[in-house]
Amino acid sequence: MGSAPPILAIDGLQKTYGRGGLFGQNAGRRALDGVSMVLDGGGGQILAVVGESGSGKTTLARIILRLVKADAGTVRIAGEPVVGRPDGTVDDQRLRQLVQPIFQNPFETFSLHLPVDQYLIRTAINLGDAATARNPEPAISAALSAVGLRREQLLGKGIRSFSGGELQRISIARALIAKPRLIVADEPVSMVDASLRMTIVNLFRQLSRERGVAFVYITHDLSTACYLSDRMAIMRHGQVVEFGRPEAILAAPDSAYTKALMAAIPTLDRRWID
Ligand SMILES: Nc1ncnc2c1ncn2[C@@H]1O[C@H](COP(=O)(O)OP(=O)(O)OP(=O)(O)O)[C@@H](O)[C@H]1O
């Protein structure tokens, strides 16, 4: 019996935006330049992708979610091809069962015109299994309870009734409804009130451990990445300059860039790394 395929396997991703211009005068720098990484195990791990602005983190996230098309390279989630082979990638419905997004701005996740609970019902009908499509309420209540909320707290309310932190919890619940193997979260706490950030960061940890869902957690914040992740990829100029266990990277950073990122945090607060 073979072992489970890695939850995420990325191989040789390339992406250049704006090749345009008749003489190639607008050809930009590569946003991704040969990005490969593997997150082992069947689920429950957190991969943090860290790097300064423009290093390619969001491009990587959007390629995994098929919101941006790669020029070359492949992505497999739990062994299933999602990017690459035009002959054999999973269809959109299967993709949404394998991977779900959480974006930076939760107010952009939901509709302005639909109460949030109605939006969740639509999600459950579209993404759930046949039983959930027939009766979406149990799946919605279970997902809300996983993030510490009750269905009654949402009834009939629009997005403006919630704080950014509450709405980000609801968007995490939205992502859980499809029971994905992987969640890609792009800077998910940067628009959340500072006092609530740790609660949400800890929620990711709890969900990964208790529900076996894996996360790609995109951040420019090295200390959060170290605190949260099982594996860390450090990106610069579209390349992975360091990959490994966060404690190993912190103890012996290979690249000058990682050392500079570490130096940019005046004192690594012991709460994060002990
Ligand atoms: N839609 C786009 N069109 C053209 N260039 C883009 C586009 N999106 C990103 N880029 C460029 O690709 C490179 C990588 O950007 P990306 O947003 O992936 O980096 P990032 O690390 O996520 O940055 P940030 O932390 O600021 O979001 C940058 O040079 C950026 O200017």
CSV table of C-alpha atoms and ligand atoms in Angstrom, one decimal:
chain,number,residue,atom,x,y,z
A,1,MET,CA,0.0,0.0,0.0
A,2,GLY,CA,1.5,3.3,-1.1
A,3,SER,CA,1.5,6.4,1.2
A,4,ALA,CA,-0.9,9.3,0.6
A,5,PRO,CA,0.2,11.8,-2.1
A,6,PRO,CA,1.4,15.1,-0.7
A,7,ILE,CA,-1.4,17.5,0.0
A,8,LEU,CA,0.2,20.1,-2.3
A,9,ALA,CA,2.9,19.6,-4.9
A,10,ILE,CA,4.0,22.6,-7.0
A,11,ASP,CA,6.5,22.1,-9.8
A,12,GLY,CA,8.2,24.6,-12.0
A,13,LEU,CA,5.6,27.4,-12.0
A,14,GLN,CA,6.4,30.3,-14.3
A,15,LYS,CA,4.3,33.5,-14.7
A,16,THR,CA,5.1,36.8,-16.5
A,17,TYR,CA,2.4,39.5,-16.6
A,18,GLY,CA,2.0,41.9,-19.4
A,19,ARG,CA,4.1,40.3,-22.1
A,20,GLY,CA,2.2,42.9,-24.2
A,21,GLY,CA,3.6,45.6,-26.4
A,22,LEU,CA,4.4,45.1,-30.0
A,23,PHE,CA,8.1,45.0,-29.5
A,24,GLY,CA,7.9,43.5,-26.1
A,25,GLN,CA,8.6,46.8,-24.5
A,26,ASN,CA,6.1,46.1,-21.7
A,27,ALA,CA,7.5,42.7,-21.0
A,28,GLY,CA,7.6,42.7,-17.2
A,29,ARG,CA,9.9,40.9,-14.8
A,30,ARG,CA,8.7,37.4,-14.1
A,31,ALA,CA,6.2,37.3,-11.2
A,32,LEU,CA,7.1,33.6,-10.7
A,33,ASP,CA,10.3,32.2,-11.9
A,34,GLY,CA,10.4,28.4,-11.5
A,35,VAL,CA,8.6,27.9,-8.2
A,36,SER,CA,8.5,24.4,-6.8
A,37,MET,CA,7.6,23.1,-3.4
A,38,VAL,CA,5.9,20.2,-1.7
A,39,LEU,CA,3.8,20.1,1.4
A,40,ASP,CA,4.0,16.5,2.6
A,41,GLY,CA,1.4,14.5,4.4
A,42,GLY,CA,-2.3,13.9,3.8
A,43,GLY,CA,-3.7,17.0,5.4
A,44,GLY,CA,-3.6,19.3,8.5
A,45,GLN,CA,-0.4,21.0,7.8
A,46,ILE,CA,0.1,24.8,7.4
A,47,LEU,CA,2.5,26.1,4.7
A,48,ALA,CA,3.3,29.8,5.2
A,49,VAL,CA,4.5,31.7,2.2
A,50,VAL,CA,6.5,34.8,3.3
A,51,GLY,CA,8.1,37.6,1.3
A,52,GLU,CA,8.1,41.3,0.8
A,53,SER,CA,5.7,43.1,-1.4
A,54,GLY,CA,6.0,42.1,-5.1
A,55,SER,CA,7.8,38.8,-4.4
A,56,GLY,CA,5.0,36.8,-6.1
A,57,LYS,CA,3.0,35.4,-3.1
A,58,THR,CA,-0.4,36.5,-4.4
A,59,THR,CA,0.4,35.3,-7.9
A,60,LEU,CA,1.2,31.9,-6.5
A,61,ALA,CA,-2.0,31.8,-4.4
A,62,ARG,CA,-4.1,32.8,-7.5
A,63,ILE,CA,-2.5,30.2,-9.7
A,64,ILE,CA,-3.3,27.5,-7.1
A,65,LEU,CA,-6.9,28.7,-7.1
A,66,ARG,CA,-6.9,28.9,-11.0
A,67,LEU,CA,-7.7,32.6,-10.8
A,68,VAL,CA,-4.6,33.4,-12.8
A,69,LYS,CA,-3.2,31.1,-15.5
A,70,ALA,CA,0.4,29.9,-15.2
A,71,ASP,CA,2.7,30.1,-18.3
A,72,ALA,CA,4.3,26.8,-17.3
A,73,GLY,CA,4.4,24.4,-14.4
A,74,THR,CA,2.0,22.1,-12.6
A,75,VAL,CA,0.1,22.0,-9.3
A,76,ARG,CA,-1.4,18.9,-7.7
A,77,ILE,CA,-3.6,18.9,-4.7
A,78,ALA,CA,-3.8,15.6,-2.8
A,79,GLY,CA,-2.5,13.9,-6.0
A,80,GLU,CA,-5.1,15.5,-8.3
A,81,PRO,CA,-3.9,17.7,-11.2
A,82,VAL,CA,-5.3,21.2,-10.9
A,83,VAL,CA,-2.9,23.3,-12.9
A,84,GLY,CA,-0.7,22.2,-15.9
A,85,ARG,CA,-1.7,19.4,-18.1
A,86,PRO,CA,-4.4,20.8,-20.4
A,87,ASP,CA,-5.5,17.2,-21.1
A,88,GLY,CA,-6.0,16.2,-17.6
A,89,THR,CA,-6.8,18.8,-14.9
A,90,VAL,CA,-9.8,18.5,-12.7
A,91,ASP,CA,-13.0,20.4,-13.6
A,92,ASP,CA,-14.1,23.6,-11.8
A,93,GLN,CA,-16.5,21.8,-9.5
A,94,ARG,CA,-13.8,19.3,-8.4
A,95,LEU,CA,-11.4,22.2,-7.9
A,96,ARG,CA,-13.7,23.9,-5.5
A,97,GLN,CA,-14.1,20.7,-3.5
A,98,LEU,CA,-10.3,20.4,-3.3
A,99,VAL,CA,-9.3,24.0,-2.5
A,100,GLN,CA,-11.1,27.1,-1.2
A,101,PRO,CA,-9.9,30.7,-0.9
A,102,ILE,CA,-9.9,33.2,2.0
A,103,PHE,CA,-9.1,36.7,0.8
A,104,GLN,CA,-7.6,39.7,2.5
A,105,ASN,CA,-10.8,41.7,2.5
A,106,PRO,CA,-13.8,39.8,3.8
A,107,PHE,CA,-16.1,42.6,2.7
A,108,GLU,CA,-15.3,41.6,-0.9
A,109,THR,CA,-16.0,37.9,-0.3
A,110,PHE,CA,-19.8,38.4,0.2
A,111,SER,CA,-22.4,40.0,-1.8
A,112,LEU,CA,-23.5,43.5,-1.0
A,113,HIS,CA,-27.1,42.7,-2.0
A,114,LEU,CA,-27.6,39.3,-0.2
A,115,PRO,CA,-27.8,38.7,3.5
A,116,VAL,CA,-24.8,36.7,4.6
A,117,ASP,CA,-26.7,33.7,5.7
A,118,GLN,CA,-28.4,33.5,2.2
A,119,TYR,CA,-25.0,33.6,0.6
A,120,LEU,CA,-23.9,30.7,2.7
A,121,ILE,CA,-27.0,28.7,1.7
A,122,ARG,CA,-26.1,29.3,-2.0
A,123,THR,CA,-22.5,28.2,-1.3
A,124,ALA,CA,-23.8,25.0,0.4
A,125,ILE,CA,-26.1,24.2,-2.5
A,126,ASN,CA,-23.4,24.9,-5.1
A,127,LEU,CA,-20.5,23.2,-3.4
A,128,GLY,CA,-21.9,20.6,-1.0
A,129,ASP,CA,-22.7,17.0,-1.7
A,130,ALA,CA,-26.2,15.9,-2.8
A,131,ALA,CA,-27.5,15.6,0.8
A,132,THR,CA,-26.2,19.1,1.6
A,133,ALA,CA,-27.7,20.5,-1.6
A,134,ARG,CA,-31.1,19.1,-0.5
A,135,ASN,CA,-30.8,20.4,3.1
A,136,PRO,CA,-28.0,22.9,3.5
A,137,GLU,CA,-28.7,24.0,7.1
A,138,PRO,CA,-26.7,21.3,8.9
A,139,ALA,CA,-23.5,21.9,6.9
A,140,ILE,CA,-23.8,25.7,7.4
A,141,SER,CA,-24.4,25.3,11.2
A,142,ALA,CA,-21.4,22.9,11.4
A,143,ALA,CA,-19.1,25.3,9.5
A,144,LEU,CA,-20.2,28.3,11.6
A,145,SER,CA,-19.8,26.3,14.8
A,146,ALA,CA,-16.2,25.4,13.7
A,147,VAL,CA,-15.4,29.2,13.8
A,148,GLY,CA,-17.3,29.8,17.0
A,149,LEU,CA,-20.5,31.4,15.6
A,150,ARG,CA,-24.1,30.4,15.7
A,151,ARG,CA,-26.5,30.5,12.7
A,152,GLU,CA,-28.9,32.7,14.7
A,153,GLN,CA,-26.2,35.4,14.9
A,154,LEU,CA,-26.4,35.8,11.1
A,155,LEU,CA,-30.1,35.6,10.3
A,156,GLY,CA,-31.1,38.2,7.7
A,157,LYS,CA,-28.0,40.4,8.3
A,158,GLY,CA,-26.0,42.1,5.5
A,159,ILE,CA,-22.2,42.5,5.5
A,160,ARG,CA,-22.3,45.9,7.1
A,161,SER,CA,-23.8,44.4,10.3
A,162,PHE,CA,-20.5,42.7,11.0
A,163,SER,CA,-17.0,43.9,12.0
A,164,GLY,CA,-14.1,42.9,9.7
A,165,GLY,CA,-13.0,40.2,12.3
A,166,GLU,CA,-16.5,38.7,12.5
A,167,LEU,CA,-16.9,38.7,8.7
A,168,GLN,CA,-13.5,37.1,8.2
A,169,ARG,CA,-14.6,34.3,10.6
A,170,ILE,CA,-17.8,33.9,8.5
A,171,SER,CA,-15.6,33.8,5.3
A,172,ILE,CA,-13.6,31.0,6.9
A,173,ALA,CA,-16.9,29.2,7.6
A,174,ARG,CA,-17.9,29.7,4.0
A,175,ALA,CA,-14.6,28.1,2.9
A,176,LEU,CA,-15.2,25.1,5.2
A,177,ILE,CA,-18.7,24.3,3.8
A,178,ALA,CA,-17.2,22.5,0.8
A,179,LYS,CA,-15.0,20.5,3.1
A,180,PRO,CA,-11.9,21.3,1.0
A,181,ARG,CA,-8.6,19.5,1.5
A,182,LEU,CA,-6.7,22.8,1.2
A,183,ILE,CA,-7.5,26.4,2.0
A,184,VAL,CA,-5.5,29.2,0.5
A,185,ALA,CA,-5.5,32.3,2.7
A,186,ASP,CA,-4.0,35.5,1.3
A,187,GLU,CA,-3.0,38.0,4.0
A,188,PRO,CA,-6.3,37.0,5.9
A,189,VAL,CA,-5.7,39.1,9.0
A,190,SER,CA,-4.2,42.3,7.5
A,191,MET,CA,-7.6,44.0,7.5
A,192,VAL,CA,-8.7,42.6,10.8
A,193,ASP,CA,-8.6,44.8,13.9
A,194,ALA,CA,-5.3,44.2,15.7
A,195,SER,CA,-6.9,43.0,18.9
A,196,LEU,CA,-8.6,40.1,17.0
A,197,ARG,CA,-5.8,39.0,14.8
A,198,MET,CA,-4.4,36.4,17.1
A,199,THR,CA,-7.8,34.8,17.6
A,200,ILE,CA,-8.1,34.3,13.9
A,201,VAL,CA,-4.5,33.1,13.5
A,202,ASN,CA,-5.2,30.6,16.3
A,203,LEU,CA,-8.4,29.5,14.6
A,204,PHE,CA,-6.4,28.5,11.5
A,205,ARG,CA,-4.2,26.4,13.7
A,206,GLN,CA,-7.1,24.8,15.4
A,207,LEU,CA,-8.9,24.0,12.1
A,208,SER,CA,-5.8,22.4,10.7
A,209,ARG,CA,-5.3,20.2,13.7
A,210,GLU,CA,-8.9,19.3,14.4
A,211,ARG,CA,-10.3,19.0,10.9
A,212,GLY,CA,-7.3,17.9,9.0
A,213,VAL,CA,-7.6,20.8,6.5
A,214,ALA,CA,-4.3,22.1,5.1
A,215,PHE,CA,-3.6,25.8,4.6
A,216,VAL,CA,-1.4,27.9,2.4
A,217,TYR,CA,-1.0,31.0,4.5
A,218,ILE,CA,0.3,34.0,2.6
A,219,THR,CA,1.9,36.8,4.7
A,220,HIS,CA,4.6,39.4,4.7
A,221,ASP,CA,4.9,38.9,8.5
A,222,LEU,CA,7.7,36.5,9.4
A,223,SER,CA,6.8,36.2,13.0
A,224,THR,CA,3.2,35.1,12.4
A,225,ALA,CA,4.5,32.7,9.7
A,226,CYS,CA,6.9,31.1,12.2
A,227,TYR,CA,4.3,30.9,14.9
A,228,LEU,CA,1.7,29.3,12.7
A,229,SER,CA,3.3,27.1,10.1
A,230,ASP,CA,4.7,23.6,9.8
A,231,ARG,CA,6.6,24.5,6.7
A,232,MET,CA,7.7,27.9,5.5
A,233,ALA,CA,8.6,29.1,2.0
A,234,ILE,CA,10.4,32.4,1.7
A,235,MET,CA,10.0,34.1,-1.7
A,236,ARG,CA,11.9,36.9,-3.3
A,237,HIS,CA,11.6,38.2,-6.9
A,238,GLY,CA,9.4,35.3,-7.9
A,239,GLN,CA,11.7,32.6,-6.6
A,240,VAL,CA,11.7,30.4,-3.4
A,241,VAL,CA,14.9,31.3,-1.6
A,242,GLU,CA,14.3,29.1,1.4
A,243,PHE,CA,12.0,26.3,2.3
A,244,GLY,CA,11.7,24.1,5.4
A,245,ARG,CA,10.6,24.0,9.0
A,246,PRO,CA,10.3,27.5,10.4
A,247,GLU,CA,12.5,26.7,13.4
A,248,ALA,CA,15.2,25.3,11.2
A,249,ILE,CA,15.1,28.4,8.9
A,250,LEU,CA,15.2,30.7,11.9
A,251,ALA,CA,18.1,28.8,13.5
A,252,ALA,CA,20.2,28.8,10.4
A,253,PRO,CA,18.9,31.0,7.6
A,254,ASP,CA,20.6,30.2,4.2
A,255,SER,CA,19.9,33.3,2.4
A,256,ALA,CA,20.9,36.9,3.0
A,257,TYR,CA,17.4,37.9,2.3
A,258,THR,CA,16.0,35.7,5.1
A,259,LYS,CA,18.5,37.2,7.4
A,260,ALA,CA,17.4,40.7,6.4
A,261,LEU,CA,13.7,39.8,7.0
A,262,MET,CA,14.6,38.5,10.4
A,263,ALA,CA,16.6,41.6,11.2
A,264,ALA,CA,13.6,43.7,10.2
A,265,ILE,CA,11.8,42.3,13.3
A,266,PRO,CA,13.6,44.2,16.1
A,267,THR,CA,13.1,41.4,18.6
A,268,LEU,CA,11.3,38.2,17.8
A,269,ASP,CA,8.7,38.3,20.5
A,270,ARG,CA,9.1,35.1,22.5
A,271,ARG,CA,5.4,34.5,22.4
A,272,TRP,CA,5.7,33.7,18.7
A,273,ILE,CA,8.6,31.3,18.7
A,274,ASP,CA,8.6,29.4,22.0
B,1,LIG,N1,-2.4,41.8,-12.7
B,1,LIG,C1,-1.1,42.1,-12.8
B,1,LIG,N2,-0.6,42.7,-13.9
B,1,LIG,C2,0.7,43.0,-14.1
B,1,LIG,N3,1.6,42.8,-13.1
B,1,LIG,C3,1.2,42.2,-12.0
B,1,LIG,C4,-0.2,41.8,-11.8
B,1,LIG,N4,-0.2,41.3,-10.5
B,1,LIG,C5,1.0,41.3,-10.0
B,1,LIG,N5,1.9,41.8,-10.9
B,1,LIG,C6,3.3,42.0,-10.6
B,1,LIG,O1,3.9,40.7,-10.4
B,1,LIG,C7,4.8,40.8,-9.3
B,1,LIG,C8,4.4,39.9,-8.1
B,1,LIG,O2,3.2,40.4,-7.6
B,1,LIG,P1,2.4,39.7,-6.4
B,1,LIG,O3,1.1,40.5,-6.2
B,1,LIG,O4,2.2,38.3,-6.8
B,1,LIG,O5,3.4,39.8,-5.2
B,1,LIG,P2,3.1,39.8,-3.6
B,1,LIG,O6,4.3,39.2,-3.0
B,1,LIG,O7,1.8,39.1,-3.4
B,1,LIG,O8,3.0,41.3,-3.2
B,1,LIG,P3,2.0,42.0,-2.2
B,1,LIG,O9,2.4,41.5,-0.8
B,1,LIG,O10,2.2,43.5,-2.4
B,1,LIG,O11,0.6,41.6,-2.5
B,1,LIG,C9,5.0,42.2,-9.0
B,1,LIG,O12,6.1,42.8,-9.7
B,1,LIG,C10,3.7,42.8,-9.4
B,1,LIG,O13,3.8,44.2,-9.8
